[in-house]
Short mmCIF file of C-alpha atoms (C1' of nucleotides) in Angstrom, two decimals:
data_model
loop_
_atom_site.label_atom_id
_atom_site.label_comp_id
_atom_site.label_asym_id
_atom_site.label_seq_id
_atom_site.Cartn_x
_atom_site.Cartn_y
_atom_site.Cartn_z
CA MET A 1 90.49 105.22 -142.91
CA LEU A 2 92.09 101.80 -142.80
CA THR A 3 95.85 101.80 -143.15
CA ILE A 4 96.02 98.42 -144.40
CA TRP A 5 94.24 99.69 -147.51
CA LEU A 6 96.84 102.34 -148.08
CA ASN A 7 99.67 99.56 -147.75
CA TYR A 8 97.68 97.34 -150.32
CA MET A 9 97.28 100.22 -152.71
CA VAL A 10 100.98 100.70 -152.84
CA LYS A 11 101.58 97.20 -153.31
CA SER A 12 99.22 96.23 -155.99
CA LYS A 13 96.02 98.20 -156.98
CA LYS A 14 94.33 94.81 -158.25
CA ASN A 15 93.78 93.76 -154.63
CA ILE A 16 91.72 96.81 -153.31
CA PRO A 17 88.19 95.17 -154.66
CA ALA A 18 88.49 91.53 -152.84
CA GLU A 19 89.88 93.35 -149.61
CA GLN A 20 87.27 95.93 -149.80
CA LYS A 21 84.34 93.20 -150.20
CA ILE A 22 86.19 91.38 -147.37
CA LEU A 23 85.79 94.27 -145.21
CA GLU A 24 82.48 95.34 -146.15
CA ALA A 25 81.10 91.68 -145.42
CA ALA A 26 83.12 91.64 -142.25
CA LYS A 27 81.54 94.75 -140.82
CA GLN A 28 78.25 93.72 -141.74
CA VAL A 29 78.68 90.44 -140.08
CA PHE A 30 80.47 91.68 -136.98
CA PHE A 31 78.06 94.40 -136.39
CA ASP A 32 75.24 92.21 -136.72
CA LYS A 33 76.32 89.09 -134.65
CA GLY A 34 79.46 90.33 -132.68
CA MET A 35 83.00 89.10 -132.25
CA HIS A 36 82.07 85.61 -131.00
CA GLY A 37 78.54 85.21 -133.01
CA ALA A 38 80.27 86.06 -136.29
CA ARG A 39 81.28 83.29 -138.56
CA MET A 40 83.83 83.54 -141.20
CA GLN A 41 82.02 81.21 -143.54
CA ASP A 42 79.23 83.92 -143.38
CA ILE A 43 81.68 86.50 -143.80
CA ALA A 44 83.26 84.83 -147.07
CA ASP A 45 79.80 84.06 -148.36
CA LYS A 46 78.54 87.95 -148.36
CA ALA A 47 81.95 88.97 -149.86
CA GLY A 48 81.53 86.45 -152.37
CA ILE A 49 84.63 84.93 -152.04
CA ASN A 50 86.24 81.71 -150.59
CA LYS A 51 86.80 81.43 -146.91
CA ALA A 52 90.71 80.78 -147.55
CA MET A 53 91.09 84.23 -148.83
CA LEU A 54 90.10 86.01 -145.38
CA HIS A 55 93.06 84.24 -144.10
CA TYR A 56 95.09 85.23 -146.82
CA TYR A 57 94.35 89.10 -146.54
CA PHE A 58 93.84 88.93 -142.53
CA ARG A 59 95.95 86.25 -140.75
CA SER A 60 93.05 85.45 -138.24
CA LYS A 61 89.55 86.05 -137.04
CA GLU A 62 91.10 87.98 -134.29
CA LYS A 63 92.88 90.46 -136.89
CA LEU A 64 90.17 90.85 -139.11
CA PHE A 65 88.01 91.61 -136.26
CA GLU A 66 90.60 94.32 -134.94
CA THR A 67 90.48 95.92 -137.97
CA ILE A 68 87.09 96.60 -138.50
CA PHE A 69 86.52 97.43 -134.81
CA MET A 70 89.42 100.12 -134.94
CA ASP A 71 88.14 101.41 -137.85
CA ALA A 72 84.22 101.44 -136.27
CA ILE A 73 85.46 103.30 -133.49
CA GLU A 74 87.12 106.22 -134.94
CA HIS A 75 83.46 106.92 -136.45
CA LEU A 76 82.54 107.43 -132.45
CA PHE A 77 83.85 110.86 -132.56
CA PRO A 78 82.98 112.16 -136.02
CA LYS A 79 83.32 115.70 -136.82
CA LEU A 80 83.19 116.58 -133.18
CA ASN A 81 86.72 117.94 -133.38
CA SER A 82 85.54 120.50 -136.50
CA ILE A 83 82.38 121.64 -134.64
CA LEU A 84 84.36 122.35 -131.27
CA GLY A 85 87.01 124.26 -133.22
CA SER A 86 84.77 126.40 -134.85
CA ASP A 87 83.83 130.09 -134.26
CA LYS A 88 80.15 129.21 -133.05
CA THR A 89 78.94 129.65 -129.34
CA ALA A 90 78.87 127.21 -126.88
CA PHE A 91 75.20 126.68 -127.39
CA GLU A 92 75.18 126.57 -130.83
CA LYS A 93 78.09 123.97 -130.61
CA ILE A 94 76.48 121.91 -128.55
CA GLU A 95 73.25 121.74 -130.81
CA MET A 96 75.56 121.03 -133.82
CA ILE A 97 77.38 118.19 -131.72
CA CYS A 98 73.52 116.55 -131.06
CA VAL A 99 72.45 116.64 -134.55
CA ALA A 100 75.96 115.46 -135.96
CA TYR A 101 75.68 112.70 -133.47
CA ILE A 102 72.12 111.64 -134.43
CA ASN A 103 72.68 112.13 -138.04
CA GLN A 104 75.76 109.70 -138.11
CA LEU A 105 74.08 107.24 -135.95
CA GLN A 106 71.24 107.20 -138.68
CA GLN A 107 73.68 106.02 -141.04
CA VAL A 108 75.35 103.42 -138.87
CA PRO A 109 72.64 102.39 -136.24
CA TYR A 110 74.32 99.02 -135.32
CA LEU A 111 77.65 100.93 -134.28
CA PRO A 112 76.84 101.81 -130.83
CA LEU A 113 75.67 98.46 -129.47
CA PHE A 114 78.79 96.89 -131.20
CA ILE A 115 80.95 99.36 -129.69
CA LEU A 116 79.80 99.27 -126.31
CA SER A 117 79.72 95.55 -126.04
CA GLU A 118 83.27 94.61 -127.51
CA ALA A 119 84.56 97.67 -125.64
CA ASN A 120 83.14 95.94 -122.56
CA ARG A 121 84.63 92.79 -123.73
CA GLN A 122 88.25 94.12 -124.51
CA GLU A 123 89.44 97.21 -122.68
CA THR A 124 92.89 96.22 -124.69
CA PHE A 125 91.38 97.44 -127.68
CA LEU A 126 90.28 100.93 -126.10
CA LYS A 127 93.82 101.90 -124.93
CA LYS A 128 95.51 100.70 -128.09
CA LEU A 129 93.32 103.08 -129.81
CA TRP A 130 93.51 106.18 -127.66
CA ALA A 131 97.15 105.71 -128.06
CA ASN A 132 96.60 106.92 -131.70
CA GLN A 133 93.61 109.17 -131.36
CA LYS A 134 92.23 110.98 -128.09
CA PRO A 135 88.44 111.83 -128.31
CA PRO A 136 88.28 115.66 -128.22
CA LEU A 137 87.07 115.53 -124.24
CA LYS A 138 89.47 118.49 -123.14
CA ALA A 139 88.29 120.87 -125.82
CA PHE A 140 84.47 120.22 -125.00
CA SER A 141 85.52 120.46 -121.13
CA ASP A 142 87.52 123.94 -121.80
CA MET A 143 84.40 125.10 -123.79
CA ILE A 144 81.93 124.43 -120.99
CA GLU A 145 84.29 125.56 -118.33
CA LYS A 146 84.68 128.85 -120.37
CA ALA A 147 81.27 129.35 -120.80
CA ILE A 148 80.71 128.95 -117.09
CA GLN A 149 83.21 131.61 -116.42
CA GLN A 150 81.34 134.02 -118.76
CA LYS A 151 78.03 133.17 -116.95
CA GLN A 152 76.55 131.96 -119.83
CA VAL A 153 75.49 128.46 -118.55
CA LYS A 154 75.03 127.11 -114.82
CA GLN A 155 77.59 125.70 -112.89
CA ILE A 156 77.82 121.87 -114.07
CA ASN A 157 80.51 119.34 -114.17
CA PRO A 158 81.29 119.03 -117.82
CA LEU A 159 81.52 115.11 -117.57
CA GLN A 160 77.95 114.82 -116.65
CA LEU A 161 76.92 117.08 -119.23
CA LEU A 162 78.74 114.86 -121.78
CA MET A 163 77.23 111.88 -120.26
CA ASN A 164 73.75 113.17 -120.59
CA ILE A 165 74.40 114.20 -124.63
CA LEU A 166 75.70 110.84 -125.25
CA SER A 167 73.07 109.20 -123.18
CA LEU A 168 70.28 110.92 -125.15
CA CYS A 169 71.79 110.55 -128.72
CA ILE A 170 73.38 107.12 -128.37
CA PHE A 171 70.88 105.14 -125.84
CA PRO A 172 67.92 105.08 -128.55
CA PHE A 173 69.91 103.63 -131.14
CA ALA A 174 71.51 100.79 -128.70
CA ALA A 175 67.99 100.22 -127.44
CA LYS A 176 65.93 100.03 -130.80
CA PRO A 177 64.77 96.50 -130.73
CA LEU A 178 63.80 96.57 -127.26
CA LEU A 179 62.28 100.02 -127.21
CA GLN A 180 60.63 99.03 -130.63
CA GLN A 181 58.92 96.05 -129.18
CA VAL A 182 57.89 97.81 -125.71
CA ALA A 183 56.31 100.66 -127.62
CA GLY A 184 54.90 98.22 -129.92
CA ILE A 185 55.64 100.54 -132.82
CA SER A 186 56.76 99.80 -136.33
CA LYS A 187 60.61 100.51 -137.79
CA LYS A 188 59.08 103.45 -139.67
CA ASP A 189 57.64 105.04 -136.70
CA TYR A 190 60.54 104.69 -134.56
CA ALA A 191 62.71 105.91 -137.33
CA ALA A 192 60.11 109.03 -137.01
CA LEU A 193 60.70 109.35 -133.19
CA ILE A 194 64.64 109.46 -133.66
CA GLU A 195 64.27 112.15 -136.28
CA GLU A 196 62.04 114.14 -133.86
CA ARG A 197 65.11 114.01 -131.33
CA LYS A 198 67.21 116.30 -133.39
CA LYS A 199 65.13 119.20 -132.00
CA ILE A 200 64.05 117.39 -128.68
CA VAL A 201 67.75 116.65 -127.48
CA PRO A 202 69.44 120.04 -128.40
CA GLN A 203 66.35 121.77 -126.66
CA LEU A 204 66.48 119.98 -123.75
CA ILE A 205 70.07 119.84 -123.08
CA ILE A 206 70.59 123.35 -123.73
CA GLN A 207 67.48 124.38 -121.30
CA SER A 208 69.33 122.42 -118.70
CA ILE A 209 72.36 124.39 -118.78
CA LYS A 210 71.11 128.37 -119.67
CA LYS A 211 71.75 130.52 -116.84
CA MET B 1 62.08 84.53 -109.36
CA LEU B 2 62.72 81.72 -111.53
CA THR B 3 59.76 79.22 -111.62
CA ILE B 4 62.10 76.36 -112.21
CA TRP B 5 63.19 76.87 -108.55
CA LEU B 6 59.82 76.59 -107.36
CA ASN B 7 59.46 73.42 -109.51
CA TYR B 8 62.51 71.71 -107.68
CA MET B 9 61.59 73.00 -104.48
CA VAL B 10 58.46 70.93 -104.22
CA LYS B 11 60.22 67.69 -105.96
CA SER B 12 63.29 67.80 -103.61
CA LYS B 13 64.71 70.26 -101.34
CA LYS B 14 68.36 68.53 -101.96
CA ASN B 15 68.47 69.79 -105.41
CA ILE B 16 68.33 73.73 -104.48
CA PRO B 17 72.03 74.03 -103.82
CA ALA B 18 73.34 72.69 -106.92
CA GLU B 19 70.88 74.60 -109.01
CA GLN B 20 71.69 77.69 -107.48
CA LYS B 21 75.09 77.55 -107.74
CA ILE B 22 74.51 76.74 -111.27
CA LEU B 23 72.39 79.60 -112.04
CA GLU B 24 74.65 82.12 -110.21
CA ALA B 25 77.67 80.91 -112.39
CA ALA B 26 75.67 80.91 -115.16
CA LYS B 27 74.91 84.56 -114.69
CA GLN B 28 78.08 85.73 -113.93
CA VAL B 29 79.70 83.89 -116.96
CA PHE B 30 76.65 85.04 -119.51
CA PHE B 31 76.67 88.74 -118.05
CA ASP B 32 80.15 88.83 -118.99
CA LYS B 33 80.72 87.14 -122.10
CA GLY B 34 77.51 86.98 -123.76
CA MET B 35 75.30 84.05 -124.97
CA HIS B 36 78.25 83.25 -127.80
CA GLY B 37 81.14 84.05 -125.50
CA ALA B 38 80.05 81.86 -122.70
CA ARG B 39 81.55 78.17 -122.33
CA MET B 40 79.95 75.75 -120.41
CA GLN B 41 83.05 74.93 -118.80
CA ASP B 42 83.55 78.17 -117.52
CA ILE B 43 79.98 77.94 -115.67
CA ALA B 44 80.93 74.42 -114.29
CA ASP B 45 83.96 75.61 -112.98
CA LYS B 46 82.92 78.78 -111.45
CA ALA B 47 79.78 76.70 -110.07
CA GLY B 48 82.50 73.97 -108.68
CA ILE B 49 80.43 71.13 -110.41
CA ASN B 50 80.84 69.09 -113.20
CA LYS B 51 80.15 69.87 -116.85
CA ALA B 52 77.77 67.48 -117.08
CA MET B 53 75.79 68.72 -114.33
CA LEU B 54 74.97 71.46 -116.32
CA HIS B 55 73.27 69.47 -119.04
CA TYR B 56 71.60 67.36 -116.51
CA TYR B 57 69.70 70.40 -115.19
CA PHE B 58 69.52 72.21 -118.21
CA ARG B 59 69.35 70.24 -121.44
CA SER B 60 71.09 72.69 -123.25
CA LYS B 61 73.32 75.77 -123.32
CA GLU B 62 70.44 77.81 -125.13
CA LYS B 63 67.91 76.66 -122.79
CA LEU B 64 70.27 77.58 -119.77
CA PHE B 65 70.85 80.87 -121.42
CA GLU B 66 67.38 81.34 -121.92
CA THR B 67 66.63 80.85 -117.97
CA ILE B 68 68.97 83.29 -117.28
CA PHE B 69 67.95 86.02 -120.05
CA MET B 70 64.29 85.75 -118.86
CA ASP B 71 65.06 86.25 -115.29
CA ALA B 72 67.41 89.09 -116.13
CA ILE B 73 65.16 90.94 -118.18
CA GLU B 74 62.37 90.91 -115.41
CA HIS B 75 64.62 93.15 -113.63
CA LEU B 76 64.63 95.59 -116.30
CA PHE B 77 61.10 97.25 -115.15
CA PRO B 78 61.71 96.98 -111.72
CA LYS B 79 59.00 98.37 -109.15
CA LEU B 80 57.65 101.00 -111.57
CA ASN B 81 54.29 99.45 -111.31
CA SER B 82 53.96 100.06 -107.70
CA ILE B 83 55.50 103.61 -108.20
CA LEU B 84 53.14 104.24 -111.07
CA GLY B 85 50.42 102.99 -108.93
CA SER B 86 51.23 105.30 -105.95
CA ASP B 87 49.16 108.26 -104.99
CA LYS B 88 52.23 110.64 -105.49
CA THR B 89 52.40 113.31 -107.96
CA ALA B 90 53.34 113.07 -111.96
CA PHE B 91 56.66 114.95 -110.91
CA GLU B 92 57.11 113.00 -107.75
CA LYS B 93 56.79 109.79 -109.69
CA ILE B 94 59.25 110.48 -112.25
CA GLU B 95 61.67 111.26 -109.53
CA MET B 96 61.13 108.06 -108.04
CA ILE B 97 61.51 106.20 -111.24
CA CYS B 98 64.93 107.61 -112.05
CA VAL B 99 66.21 107.26 -108.61
CA ALA B 100 64.61 103.46 -108.58
CA TYR B 101 66.33 102.77 -112.00
CA ILE B 102 69.85 104.16 -111.02
CA ASN B 103 69.59 102.50 -107.64
CA GLN B 104 68.89 98.98 -108.96
CA LEU B 105 71.47 99.27 -111.60
CA GLN B 106 74.04 99.99 -109.48
CA GLN B 107 73.57 96.50 -107.84
CA VAL B 108 73.57 94.85 -111.36
CA PRO B 109 75.72 97.27 -113.62
CA TYR B 110 76.36 94.65 -116.25
CA LEU B 111 72.58 93.90 -116.76
CA PRO B 112 71.96 96.84 -119.29
CA LEU B 113 74.63 95.90 -121.95
CA PHE B 114 73.64 92.27 -121.46
CA ILE B 115 70.00 92.86 -122.27
CA LEU B 116 70.69 95.32 -124.74
CA SER B 117 73.03 92.59 -126.99
CA GLU B 118 71.15 89.89 -126.48
CA ALA B 119 67.58 91.89 -127.25
CA ASN B 120 69.30 92.85 -130.56
CA ARG B 121 70.40 89.17 -131.31
CA GLN B 122 67.21 87.48 -130.37
CA GLU B 123 64.13 89.26 -130.92
CA THR B 124 62.20 85.85 -130.23
CA PHE B 125 63.08 86.03 -126.30
CA LEU B 126 61.59 89.42 -126.04
CA LYS B 127 58.57 88.32 -128.01
CA LYS B 128 58.31 85.24 -125.49
CA LEU B 129 58.66 87.40 -122.40
CA TRP B 130 55.83 90.06 -123.33
CA ALA B 131 53.56 87.28 -123.27
CA ASN B 132 53.77 86.76 -119.74
CA GLN B 133 54.56 90.55 -118.48
CA LYS B 134 54.24 93.49 -120.40
CA PRO B 135 56.08 96.26 -119.15
CA PRO B 136 53.90 99.12 -117.68
CA LEU B 137 54.02 101.43 -120.31
CA LYS B 138 50.57 102.26 -120.76
CA ALA B 139 50.50 103.28 -116.64
CA PHE B 140 53.37 105.73 -117.78
CA SER B 141 51.49 107.03 -120.85
CA ASP B 142 48.61 107.57 -118.92
CA MET B 143 49.91 109.40 -116.10
CA ILE B 144 51.56 111.64 -118.56
CA GLU B 145 48.60 112.29 -120.86
CA LYS B 146 46.85 113.10 -117.73
CA ALA B 147 49.34 115.47 -116.19
CA ILE B 148 48.95 117.34 -119.61
CA GLN B 149 45.57 117.77 -119.73
CA GLN B 150 45.86 119.41 -116.24
CA LYS B 151 48.26 121.93 -117.39
CA GLN B 152 50.78 120.71 -115.21
CA VAL B 153 53.37 119.32 -117.69
CA LYS B 154 54.03 120.99 -121.34
CA GLN B 155 52.91 119.17 -124.47
CA ILE B 156 55.02 116.20 -125.11
CA ASN B 157 55.16 112.79 -126.44
CA PRO B 158 55.16 110.41 -123.60
CA LEU B 159 57.46 107.96 -125.82
CA GLN B 160 60.09 110.41 -126.03
CA LEU B 161 59.94 111.50 -122.36
CA LEU B 162 60.54 107.74 -121.71
CA MET B 163 63.36 107.50 -124.01
CA ASN B 164 64.75 110.42 -122.36
CA ILE B 165 64.64 108.71 -118.86
CA LEU B 166 65.57 105.43 -119.82
CA SER B 167 68.60 106.76 -121.87
CA LEU B 168 69.73 109.06 -118.87
CA CYS B 169 69.58 106.30 -116.33
CA ILE B 170 70.85 103.10 -118.19
CA PHE B 171 73.44 104.51 -120.66
CA PRO B 172 76.02 105.64 -118.17
CA PHE B 173 75.91 101.90 -117.11
CA ALA B 174 76.19 100.39 -120.39
CA ALA B 175 79.05 102.75 -121.65
CA LYS B 176 80.99 102.46 -118.40
CA PRO B 177 84.02 100.87 -119.87
CA LEU B 178 84.26 103.44 -122.48
CA LEU B 179 83.39 106.42 -120.57
CA GLN B 180 85.49 105.31 -117.67
CA GLN B 181 88.46 105.03 -120.16
CA VAL B 182 87.59 108.42 -122.25
CA ALA B 183 87.31 110.46 -119.15
CA GLY B 184 90.34 108.64 -117.77
CA ILE B 185 89.05 108.44 -114.17
CA SER B 186 89.11 105.76 -111.53
CA LYS B 187 85.96 103.09 -110.92
CA LYS B 188 85.70 104.99 -107.89
CA ASP B 189 85.22 108.34 -109.35
CA TYR B 190 83.00 106.82 -112.20
CA ALA B 191 80.64 105.47 -109.29
CA ALA B 192 80.61 109.04 -107.69
CA LEU B 193 79.11 110.20 -110.97
CA ILE B 194 76.73 107.68 -110.89
CA GLU B 195 75.84 108.44 -107.82
CA GLU B 196 75.38 112.06 -108.46
CA ARG B 197 72.94 111.15 -111.37
CA LYS B 198 70.42 110.43 -108.80
CA LYS B 199 69.88 114.28 -108.33
CA ILE B 200 70.78 115.31 -111.76
CA VAL B 201 68.79 113.13 -113.76
CA PRO B 202 65.37 113.80 -112.06
CA GLN B 203 66.08 117.50 -112.08
CA LEU B 204 66.58 117.74 -115.93
CA ILE B 205 63.62 115.33 -116.84
CA ILE B 206 61.55 117.50 -114.69
CA GLN B 207 62.70 120.83 -115.64
CA SER B 208 62.06 119.68 -119.23
CA ILE B 209 58.31 119.08 -118.92
CA LYS B 210 57.56 121.46 -116.15
CA LYS B 211 55.18 124.34 -117.48
"C1'" DG C 1 72.57 62.75 -108.60
"C1'" DT C 2 77.47 63.13 -109.66
"C1'" DC C 3 81.25 61.69 -112.06
"C1'" DT C 4 84.85 60.16 -116.21
"C1'" DA C 5 85.24 59.00 -120.75
"C1'" DT C 6 84.13 59.80 -125.00
"C1'" DA C 7 81.17 60.88 -129.06
"C1'" DC C 8 80.02 64.57 -132.53
"C1'" DG C 9 80.07 68.62 -135.06
"C1'" DC C 10 81.72 72.90 -136.22
"C1'" DA C 11 84.26 76.60 -137.15
"C1'" DG C 12 89.22 78.56 -137.50
"C1'" DA C 13 93.25 77.75 -139.94
"C1'" DT C 14 96.68 75.92 -143.19
"C1'" DA C 15 98.55 72.98 -147.37
"C1'" DG C 16 99.23 72.90 -151.81
"C1'" DA C 17 97.71 72.55 -156.58
"C1'" DC C 18 96.34 75.68 -160.07
"C1'" DG D 1 95.69 85.77 -156.08
"C1'" DT D 2 92.28 81.86 -155.88
"C1'" DC D 3 90.37 77.94 -155.30
"C1'" DT D 4 89.67 72.45 -153.02
"C1'" DA D 5 90.67 69.50 -149.52
"C1'" DT D 6 92.16 68.63 -145.18
"C1'" DC D 7 93.75 69.06 -140.40
"C1'" DT D 8 92.93 70.36 -135.82
"C1'" DG D 9 91.13 71.94 -131.53
"C1'" DC D 10 87.34 72.98 -128.94
"C1'" DG D 11 82.68 73.20 -127.13
"C1'" DT D 12 78.43 70.85 -126.62
"C1'" DA D 13 76.21 67.08 -125.61
"C1'" DT D 14 75.60 61.96 -124.47
"C1'" DA D 15 76.85 57.35 -122.69
"C1'" DG D 16 77.29 54.76 -118.82
"C1'" DA D 17 79.32 53.68 -114.55
"C1'" DC D 18 78.69 54.09 -109.42
#
DNA sequence: GTCTATACGCAGATAGAC
DNA sequence: GTCTATCTGCGTATAGAC
């Protein structure tokens, strides 16, 4: 949730719609074009308001971008915490994580590439973000280590396992335009492939660690 | 290989150094900042030549970028053809493909994100490129289909298999800054993880398709 | 081929009326 | 809060001397 919204909600309820419109428009344009490619004019047009308004609400393009970016990256680690904290088995949790990831990315398919690109450009933002909210890496590692000790899963580096999961879930979204072109398939067919992966990926992952 | 080099080599050998310097500098800057983020001045500075020279050799920023991009994307599908065309078994070929990919990306770790980003922005370039050189998707599919018929591998969609391979090989490079930050590990440790994946990835893939 | 100086347009940002 | 008009700087691109 964007804390700035809360501020304005307290100050004046009337400001919410305009600001929401701006944020929604900015999201679309930034996700599509990236920080540098995006134009304030495009955002204003898409929001149906004046360009000057953007500067009224968010002092600068940089600030507006940072707001969007921070909000977006928080969606990278969605309900992982709740899944990890549940009382399911390790295998069930892993499957749920994969499916949750793919499900969420289907809603926001442009997120991965956006975040990867900007994370690459500006490590600063990442550091700022971790200060607030660390991704639940520890909980994940602990789960795996525990399952290893209980002889349920093979000896494996949790980081490698995490990398495998993230790769298999996220990459197909980041590489969509490229892969779709290479395979020469329609948008719809590609979506079907993704849908299919909700079964394939967990299978693949679990099979690889099961003892 | 950049065909433009060849042209100049024929016309005048003296021009090669300046042009090489430009291309080398442009590569670095474009890979780092992307098309929009890159500045012609930065490229000129890095090349140790004048900004006007860039326009002398490559009429516009767009043209210079396209040159770099086209050259870069050709490295995406490296010696796949020679591997696929060899007389190894399907399993051996798959392992070789994984290792070849990771090996090559270790040389040019910035390539994946660059290509994914720009492919996302400009499908035009991709279409132009495929006109020249299609990636060996058909050869790959045929190999898998054949192995399926011979009961060596499970029934599986070759596209999904390819997606898995590419995901596991490429994503860790595209997500390096992010993952390194999340895991809180050094550049060196991350490199070690990647190195380890030359064993892990083929294992994982082959295990998943072996009957 | 290589340089300096400069033109030109665009995009971010502000001033100020309403 | 919202608008129009305007400033400013930067980045691409060109002109033209050497």
